[in-house]
Amino acid sequence: MRREWIISLSISLLLLAGGGWAVFYVTDYISSQLKADTVLNQAPEKTEDNGEKVPKKTKDIIYESQKLVVQIELEDGSIGSGFLYNNQGDIITNAHVVANHEKVSVMTADSKKMEGEVIGVSRDTDVAVVRVSGLKDKEPLPVREEETAELLDEVLALGSPLGLQNTVTRGEISGLNRNLSIEPFEYEDVYQISAPISPGNSGGPLLDGKTGEVIGINSAKIGKESIGFSIPIADVLPMVRKWSETPMKSLPEFPELKEQELQSPVAGTKAEQATYLVQYFYNSINQGDFVTAYSLLSSEWQEQTSFEEFRSGYYNTLAVSVDNIVADPNEDGVEVTVFLTAEETKDGEVVVKKYKVTYPVQYENKSLKIMNGQGKELTSQVDE
């Protein structure tokens, strides 16, 4: 992947993997996302008696899909995303993620590292396929083969923004049939989405928020704004299937990408990265995804607190929203202070409480982790 791709048109477009400063949306946008009610302790949806399929709940879609989304790593440290689309172990990703490489490393959701071979890549369309023999015969993500997305459809964007694997953000289809040109690729009739995406999301799947089907490949965004673009999967299926059936004998080169200035795959300052991590922690809590939230804790914290103990601490929590967040860098990492509003149940009543929590955030084995946490209650009131 390469950094700072700029269109000399009316807007400045950056390829996600090329990155830039893409984390500024976090405090305003994701904080508002956190105010939605959680879906805790609810059973997966089942089929109605009439045979019609009931839409899945968001947490079930996320749980099932995350296992089939991978992080793609190059020798230069660049990071992108991809997803399993067939039972041959083939991963769909963006061409700019694997450009000028025949071999890549693939990290699965359960932290298994495997070797992948690029078997197809387009010079014109920002799409590529990586074959991972270790994923052969694994059930792939469901793919919608017809382009049926409509304006305001709910979507989920999965990937590894800023190197944070298994990140999920929600949004809507905010535009259809958008056309962009980012050398050397042409993006024709792509989806415009409001789901926040950042460096590292490139190549990750865009899912229908109600069915969990893959409808697009997250590929580009406008500058620092929360406007992303996703290639409709139905438009490229014939091409990727051809590569899977007959892998390319020689891959096209991208000399123009070699000339791009390399930057760290994890964009943004230490404070921005730490802010994103803590925001994502509470987003996971609010969605009832305690497995992901627990995975963001340091190994020492996990040794001191089992998953069951961690999960039990939120049994009475209905919803959490982040009111304010302050990041203070220091020699060891970043100290993040969060001001929260939590809706909790007590003796059958809903109680609204305010908290102040401080988290040291540091790198552990090349991954950003929340080392520990100290909090105190500020105020509380009973909802009438």
Short mmCIF file of C-alpha atoms in Angstrom, two decimals:
data_model
loop_
_atom_site.label_atom_id
_atom_site.label_comp_id
_atom_site.label_asym_id
_atom_site.label_seq_id
_atom_site.Cartn_x
_atom_site.Cartn_y
_atom_site.Cartn_z
CA MET A 1 0.00 0.00 0.00
CA ARG A 2 1.06 3.51 -0.60
CA ARG A 3 0.33 6.89 0.91
CA GLU A 4 -1.20 10.20 -0.15
CA TRP A 5 -2.89 9.63 -3.50
CA ILE A 6 -4.27 12.94 -4.63
CA ILE A 7 -6.70 13.69 -7.44
CA SER A 8 -6.10 16.98 -9.25
CA LEU A 9 -9.84 17.58 -9.58
CA SER A 10 -12.24 19.49 -7.38
CA ILE A 11 -11.75 17.20 -4.38
CA SER A 12 -8.79 15.47 -2.78
CA LEU A 13 -9.26 11.71 -2.63
CA LEU A 14 -7.04 9.40 -0.63
CA LEU A 15 -6.82 5.65 -0.99
CA LEU A 16 -7.59 4.13 2.40
CA ALA A 17 -4.42 2.08 2.62
CA GLY A 18 -2.42 5.14 1.57
CA GLY A 19 -4.06 6.87 4.45
CA GLY A 20 -3.45 10.23 5.86
CA TRP A 21 -5.16 11.76 8.85
CA ALA A 22 -8.35 9.72 8.93
CA VAL A 23 -9.16 9.55 12.59
CA PHE A 24 -10.60 13.01 13.19
CA TYR A 25 -14.14 11.76 12.65
CA VAL A 26 -13.94 9.51 15.69
CA THR A 27 -14.96 11.81 18.52
CA ASP A 28 -17.98 13.31 16.80
CA TYR A 29 -19.26 10.44 14.67
CA ILE A 30 -18.59 7.29 16.61
CA SER A 31 -19.60 8.97 19.88
CA SER A 32 -23.04 9.47 18.38
CA GLN A 33 -23.06 5.85 17.26
CA LEU A 34 -22.49 4.76 20.85
CA LYS A 35 -25.82 6.21 21.98
CA ALA A 36 -27.81 3.43 20.31
CA ASP A 37 -29.34 0.81 22.58
CA THR A 38 -27.42 -2.42 23.04
CA VAL A 39 -28.75 -5.83 22.06
CA LEU A 40 -27.60 -7.90 25.02
CA ASN A 41 -28.51 -11.51 25.71
CA GLN A 42 -30.80 -11.85 22.71
CA ALA A 43 -31.05 -15.13 20.81
CA PRO A 44 -30.22 -15.26 17.08
CA GLU A 45 -33.10 -14.70 14.71
CA LYS A 46 -34.85 -17.76 13.30
CA THR A 47 -36.89 -18.44 10.19
CA GLU A 48 -40.58 -17.59 10.29
CA ASP A 49 -43.17 -20.36 9.83
CA ASN A 50 -44.00 -19.01 6.38
CA GLY A 51 -40.44 -19.73 5.24
CA GLU A 52 -39.40 -16.11 4.89
CA LYS A 53 -36.01 -15.31 6.36
CA VAL A 54 -36.07 -12.92 9.30
CA PRO A 55 -33.32 -10.27 9.19
CA LYS A 56 -30.41 -11.13 11.47
CA LYS A 57 -29.49 -8.99 14.43
CA THR A 58 -26.44 -6.79 14.04
CA LYS A 59 -24.39 -8.58 16.70
CA ASP A 60 -25.04 -11.97 15.03
CA ILE A 61 -23.94 -10.63 11.65
CA ILE A 62 -20.78 -9.18 13.17
CA TYR A 63 -19.95 -12.36 15.09
CA GLU A 64 -20.37 -14.58 12.03
CA SER A 65 -18.60 -12.24 9.60
CA GLN A 66 -15.53 -11.20 11.59
CA LYS A 67 -14.16 -14.74 11.48
CA LEU A 68 -13.93 -14.53 7.68
CA VAL A 69 -12.30 -11.10 7.42
CA VAL A 70 -8.48 -11.02 7.38
CA GLN A 71 -5.73 -8.48 7.75
CA ILE A 72 -3.23 -8.39 4.87
CA GLU A 73 0.34 -7.38 5.65
CA LEU A 74 3.21 -6.57 3.28
CA GLU A 75 6.96 -6.72 3.88
CA ASP A 76 7.14 -2.93 4.14
CA GLY A 77 4.66 -2.98 7.04
CA SER A 78 1.67 -1.79 5.05
CA ILE A 79 -1.72 -3.09 6.13
CA GLY A 80 -4.99 -3.77 4.33
CA SER A 81 -8.01 -6.02 4.63
CA GLY A 82 -9.68 -8.80 2.70
CA PHE A 83 -12.44 -11.40 3.03
CA LEU A 84 -12.98 -15.05 2.13
CA TYR A 85 -15.40 -15.40 -0.77
CA ASN A 86 -15.10 -19.06 -1.86
CA ASN A 87 -14.11 -22.45 -0.41
CA GLN A 88 -10.78 -22.51 -2.27
CA GLY A 89 -9.26 -20.16 0.28
CA ASP A 90 -9.48 -17.14 -2.02
CA ILE A 91 -9.52 -13.66 -0.48
CA ILE A 92 -10.91 -10.60 -2.27
CA THR A 93 -9.08 -7.34 -1.58
CA ASN A 94 -8.09 -4.11 -3.34
CA ALA A 95 -5.44 -4.08 -6.06
CA HIS A 96 -3.67 -1.17 -4.36
CA VAL A 97 -3.32 -3.29 -1.20
CA VAL A 98 -1.18 -5.98 -2.90
CA ALA A 99 0.23 -4.03 -5.88
CA ASN A 100 3.77 -5.09 -6.90
CA HIS A 101 3.70 -8.14 -4.61
CA GLU A 102 3.33 -11.84 -5.42
CA LYS A 103 3.33 -13.04 -1.80
CA VAL A 104 1.66 -11.47 1.23
CA SER A 105 1.04 -12.37 4.87
CA VAL A 106 -2.53 -12.90 6.03
CA MET A 107 -3.61 -12.63 9.66
CA THR A 108 -6.90 -14.34 10.52
CA ALA A 109 -9.34 -13.19 13.20
CA ASP A 110 -7.95 -15.80 15.62
CA SER A 111 -4.40 -14.41 15.12
CA LYS A 112 -3.14 -17.20 12.86
CA LYS A 113 -0.58 -15.97 10.33
CA MET A 114 -0.62 -17.58 6.90
CA GLU A 115 1.07 -17.03 3.56
CA GLY A 116 -1.03 -15.81 0.65
CA GLU A 117 -0.30 -15.82 -3.08
CA VAL A 118 -1.68 -13.09 -5.32
CA ILE A 119 -3.43 -14.95 -8.16
CA GLY A 120 -5.17 -12.02 -9.82
CA VAL A 121 -4.94 -8.24 -9.87
CA SER A 122 -6.43 -5.62 -12.18
CA ARG A 123 -4.64 -2.60 -13.61
CA ASP A 124 -7.91 -0.74 -14.14
CA THR A 125 -10.31 -1.84 -11.40
CA ASP A 126 -9.08 -1.68 -7.81
CA VAL A 127 -9.62 -5.39 -7.16
CA ALA A 128 -7.32 -8.35 -6.51
CA VAL A 129 -7.55 -11.96 -5.29
CA VAL A 130 -5.16 -13.66 -2.84
CA ARG A 131 -5.14 -17.44 -2.44
CA VAL A 132 -4.52 -18.72 1.09
CA SER A 133 -4.15 -22.50 1.12
CA GLY A 134 -4.66 -22.57 4.88
CA LEU A 135 -8.23 -21.32 4.42
CA LYS A 136 -9.24 -23.92 1.83
CA ASP A 137 -12.60 -25.63 2.50
CA LYS A 138 -13.59 -22.96 5.00
CA GLU A 139 -17.14 -21.65 4.61
CA PRO A 140 -16.93 -18.19 2.95
CA LEU A 141 -18.94 -15.04 3.51
CA PRO A 142 -22.28 -14.94 1.68
CA VAL A 143 -22.04 -12.73 -1.39
CA ARG A 144 -24.95 -10.92 -3.04
CA GLU A 145 -24.60 -11.62 -6.74
CA GLU A 146 -26.99 -8.90 -7.91
CA GLU A 147 -26.58 -5.18 -7.35
CA THR A 148 -29.74 -4.35 -5.42
CA ALA A 149 -28.53 -1.82 -2.82
CA GLU A 150 -30.65 1.30 -2.43
CA LEU A 151 -30.19 4.71 -0.85
CA LEU A 152 -30.27 4.68 2.96
CA ASP A 153 -29.77 0.91 3.20
CA GLU A 154 -28.00 0.08 6.47
CA VAL A 155 -24.45 -1.21 6.00
CA LEU A 156 -21.53 -2.52 8.06
CA ALA A 157 -17.90 -1.87 7.09
CA LEU A 158 -15.38 -4.46 8.35
CA GLY A 159 -11.60 -4.32 8.28
CA SER A 160 -8.44 -3.24 10.08
CA PRO A 161 -8.43 0.59 10.23
CA LEU A 162 -5.20 1.87 11.79
CA GLY A 163 -4.13 -1.75 12.25
CA LEU A 164 -7.00 -2.48 14.68
CA GLN A 165 -8.18 -5.84 13.39
CA ASN A 166 -11.85 -6.84 13.43
CA THR A 167 -13.15 -3.29 13.57
CA VAL A 168 -16.79 -2.79 12.56
CA THR A 169 -18.47 0.54 11.80
CA ARG A 170 -22.07 1.22 10.83
CA GLY A 171 -23.62 3.61 8.35
CA GLU A 172 -25.83 3.91 5.29
CA ILE A 173 -25.64 3.91 1.52
CA SER A 174 -25.55 7.67 1.00
CA GLY A 175 -25.04 7.69 -2.76
CA LEU A 176 -25.26 5.45 -5.83
CA ASN A 177 -23.50 5.35 -9.20
CA ARG A 178 -20.58 7.54 -8.11
CA ASN A 179 -17.65 7.79 -10.54
CA LEU A 180 -14.09 8.52 -9.37
CA SER A 181 -10.65 8.44 -10.92
CA ILE A 182 -7.64 7.75 -8.70
CA GLU A 183 -4.59 6.89 -10.78
CA PRO A 184 -4.24 4.22 -12.01
CA PHE A 185 -7.75 3.02 -11.13
CA GLU A 186 -11.21 3.98 -12.34
CA TYR A 187 -14.08 3.65 -9.86
CA GLU A 188 -17.33 3.42 -11.83
CA ASP A 189 -20.85 3.22 -10.39
CA VAL A 190 -19.57 2.72 -6.85
CA TYR A 191 -21.48 3.11 -3.58
CA GLN A 192 -20.98 6.17 -1.43
CA ILE A 193 -21.22 5.20 2.24
CA SER A 194 -21.42 7.05 5.55
CA ALA A 195 -19.86 4.22 7.61
CA PRO A 196 -16.54 5.57 8.96
CA ILE A 197 -13.52 3.98 7.28
CA SER A 198 -9.83 4.63 7.79
CA PRO A 199 -6.39 3.46 6.59
CA GLY A 200 -6.34 -0.33 6.72
CA ASN A 201 -10.02 -0.74 5.76
CA SER A 202 -9.01 -1.12 2.10
CA GLY A 203 -10.25 -4.41 0.70
CA GLY A 204 -12.57 -5.14 3.60
CA PRO A 205 -16.19 -6.14 2.95
CA LEU A 206 -19.22 -3.88 3.00
CA LEU A 207 -22.13 -5.90 4.38
CA ASP A 208 -25.86 -5.46 4.15
CA GLY A 209 -26.76 -4.46 7.68
CA LYS A 210 -29.84 -6.71 7.77
CA THR A 211 -28.72 -9.88 5.97
CA GLY A 212 -24.93 -9.91 6.41
CA GLU A 213 -24.33 -10.45 2.68
CA VAL A 214 -21.28 -8.85 1.08
CA ILE A 215 -22.45 -6.08 -1.23
CA GLY A 216 -19.21 -4.17 -1.76
CA ILE A 217 -15.43 -3.82 -1.32
CA ASN A 218 -14.37 -0.79 0.75
CA SER A 219 -11.84 1.04 -1.37
CA ALA A 220 -11.52 4.83 -1.04
CA LYS A 221 -12.57 7.91 0.89
CA ILE A 222 -12.66 11.68 0.47
CA GLY A 223 -9.90 13.47 2.34
CA LYS A 224 -10.52 13.64 6.08
CA GLU A 225 -14.29 13.44 5.74
CA SER A 226 -16.45 10.48 6.75
CA ILE A 227 -17.41 9.73 3.16
CA GLY A 228 -16.24 6.42 1.81
CA PHE A 229 -16.63 4.54 -1.45
CA SER A 230 -17.22 0.84 -1.98
CA ILE A 231 -17.03 -1.13 -5.22
CA PRO A 232 -20.23 -3.18 -5.78
CA ILE A 233 -19.24 -6.84 -5.46
CA ALA A 234 -21.65 -7.89 -8.22
CA ASP A 235 -19.68 -5.80 -10.74
CA VAL A 236 -16.41 -7.65 -10.18
CA LEU A 237 -17.54 -11.21 -9.44
CA PRO A 238 -17.02 -12.44 -13.03
CA MET A 239 -13.43 -11.14 -12.98
CA VAL A 240 -12.47 -12.56 -9.59
CA ARG A 241 -14.07 -15.92 -10.39
CA LYS A 242 -12.04 -16.10 -13.58
CA TRP A 243 -8.84 -15.59 -11.56
CA SER A 244 -9.90 -18.29 -9.12
CA GLU A 245 -10.51 -20.74 -11.96
CA THR A 246 -7.38 -19.73 -13.90
CA PRO A 247 -4.80 -17.80 -11.84
CA MET A 248 -2.79 -15.18 -13.70
CA LYS A 249 0.61 -16.48 -14.85
CA SER A 250 2.19 -13.03 -14.56
CA LEU A 251 0.95 -10.09 -12.53
CA PRO A 252 0.80 -6.51 -13.82
CA GLU A 253 3.20 -4.01 -12.30
CA PHE A 254 2.34 -0.64 -10.82
CA PRO A 255 5.45 1.53 -11.26
CA GLU A 256 3.49 4.65 -10.35
CA LEU A 257 2.77 3.15 -6.93
CA LYS A 258 6.43 2.35 -6.33
CA GLU A 259 7.14 6.05 -6.61
CA GLN A 260 4.71 6.96 -3.85
CA GLU A 261 6.25 8.02 -0.55
CA LEU A 262 5.96 5.28 2.06
CA GLN A 263 4.50 6.12 5.43
CA SER A 264 3.59 4.17 8.54
CA PRO A 265 0.54 1.94 7.91
CA VAL A 266 -0.92 3.23 11.17
CA ALA A 267 -1.89 6.82 10.43
CA GLY A 268 -2.44 9.59 12.92
CA THR A 269 -0.74 10.68 16.12
CA LYS A 270 -0.40 8.51 19.20
CA ALA A 271 -3.25 10.44 20.81
CA GLU A 272 -5.56 9.83 17.84
CA GLN A 273 -4.76 6.13 17.73
CA ALA A 274 -5.40 5.77 21.47
CA THR A 275 -8.64 7.75 21.18
CA TYR A 276 -9.83 5.49 18.37
CA LEU A 277 -9.03 2.38 20.41
CA VAL A 278 -10.97 3.51 23.49
CA GLN A 279 -13.90 4.67 21.35
CA TYR A 280 -13.95 1.29 19.66
CA PHE A 281 -13.85 -0.43 23.06
CA TYR A 282 -17.04 1.34 24.12
CA ASN A 283 -18.64 0.86 20.73
CA SER A 284 -18.14 -2.90 21.20
CA ILE A 285 -19.54 -2.77 24.73
CA ASN A 286 -22.57 -0.87 23.53
CA GLN A 287 -23.24 -3.41 20.77
CA GLY A 288 -22.95 -6.30 23.21
CA ASP A 289 -19.75 -7.54 21.55
CA PHE A 290 -17.83 -8.28 24.75
CA VAL A 291 -15.42 -10.68 23.03
CA THR A 292 -14.01 -7.86 20.90
CA ALA A 293 -13.96 -5.44 23.84
CA TYR A 294 -12.07 -7.98 25.98
CA SER A 295 -9.53 -8.55 23.18
CA LEU A 296 -8.52 -4.87 23.39
CA LEU A 297 -7.29 -5.28 26.99
CA SER A 298 -3.63 -5.93 27.78
CA SER A 299 -2.48 -9.47 28.55
CA GLU A 300 -1.76 -8.45 32.16
CA TRP A 301 -5.30 -7.12 32.61
CA GLN A 302 -6.72 -10.30 31.09
CA GLU A 303 -4.61 -12.41 33.46
CA GLN A 304 -6.08 -10.51 36.40
CA THR A 305 -9.66 -10.52 35.07
CA SER A 306 -11.25 -13.48 33.31
CA PHE A 307 -13.66 -12.94 30.43
CA GLU A 308 -16.55 -14.07 32.64
CA GLU A 309 -15.63 -11.49 35.28
CA PHE A 310 -15.26 -8.79 32.64
CA ARG A 311 -18.62 -9.68 31.07
CA SER A 312 -20.42 -9.80 34.43
CA GLY A 313 -19.41 -6.19 35.08
CA TYR A 314 -21.88 -5.11 32.37
CA TYR A 315 -24.86 -7.33 33.24
CA ASN A 316 -26.89 -4.34 34.45
CA THR A 317 -25.73 -1.96 31.70
CA LEU A 318 -28.33 -1.05 29.09
CA ALA A 319 -26.37 1.52 27.08
CA VAL A 320 -23.21 3.61 27.27
CA SER A 321 -22.41 6.89 25.54
CA VAL A 322 -19.12 8.79 25.47
CA ASP A 323 -19.68 12.42 26.44
CA ASN A 324 -16.08 13.54 26.13
CA ILE A 325 -12.66 12.01 25.66
CA VAL A 326 -9.22 13.50 26.31
CA ALA A 327 -5.91 11.92 25.24
CA ASP A 328 -2.66 12.97 26.96
CA PRO A 329 0.52 11.49 25.42
CA ASN A 330 3.40 10.62 27.75
CA GLU A 331 6.71 8.73 27.61
CA ASP A 332 5.07 5.33 27.98
CA GLY A 333 2.11 5.86 25.67
CA VAL A 334 -1.13 7.81 26.02
CA GLU A 335 -3.37 8.39 29.02
CA VAL A 336 -6.98 8.51 27.84
CA THR A 337 -9.64 10.03 30.09
CA VAL A 338 -13.26 9.27 29.21
CA PHE A 339 -16.42 10.89 30.54
CA LEU A 340 -19.37 8.52 30.21
CA THR A 341 -23.12 8.39 30.61
CA ALA A 342 -24.43 4.91 31.38
CA GLU A 343 -27.99 3.64 31.62
CA GLU A 344 -28.13 0.86 34.20
CA THR A 345 -30.83 -1.16 35.95
CA LYS A 346 -31.10 -1.22 39.74
CA ASP A 347 -33.96 -2.85 41.64
CA GLY A 348 -36.08 -2.82 38.50
CA GLU A 349 -35.50 0.87 37.77
CA VAL A 350 -33.36 2.52 35.10
CA VAL A 351 -30.63 4.65 36.65
CA VAL A 352 -28.55 7.14 34.64
CA LYS A 353 -24.98 7.45 35.93
CA LYS A 354 -22.02 9.61 34.99
CA TYR A 355 -18.48 8.21 35.16
CA LYS A 356 -14.92 9.38 34.68
CA VAL A 357 -12.53 6.60 33.63
CA THR A 358 -8.80 6.82 32.92
CA TYR A 359 -6.99 4.30 30.69
CA PRO A 360 -3.24 4.02 29.98
CA VAL A 361 -2.93 2.93 26.33
CA GLN A 362 0.34 1.40 25.12
CA TYR A 363 1.74 -0.95 22.50
CA GLU A 364 2.02 -4.61 23.45
CA ASN A 365 3.56 -7.01 20.92
CA LYS A 366 3.06 -4.39 18.18
CA SER A 367 -0.65 -4.05 19.01
CA LEU A 368 -2.23 -1.08 20.76
CA LYS A 369 -3.85 -2.21 24.03
CA ILE A 370 -5.71 -0.75 27.00
CA MET A 371 -3.36 -1.56 29.87
CA ASN A 372 -5.76 -1.05 32.79
CA GLY A 373 -8.51 1.28 33.94
CA GLN A 374 -9.43 3.41 36.93
CA GLY A 375 -12.83 5.05 37.24
CA LYS A 376 -15.14 6.85 39.61
CA GLU A 377 -18.81 7.69 39.61
CA LEU A 378 -19.64 11.38 39.24
CA THR A 379 -23.45 11.59 39.55
CA SER A 380 -26.51 9.41 39.21
CA GLN A 381 -30.24 9.87 38.80
CA VAL A 382 -33.31 7.65 38.44
CA ASP A 383 -35.36 7.86 35.24
CA GLU A 384 -39.06 8.41 35.93
#
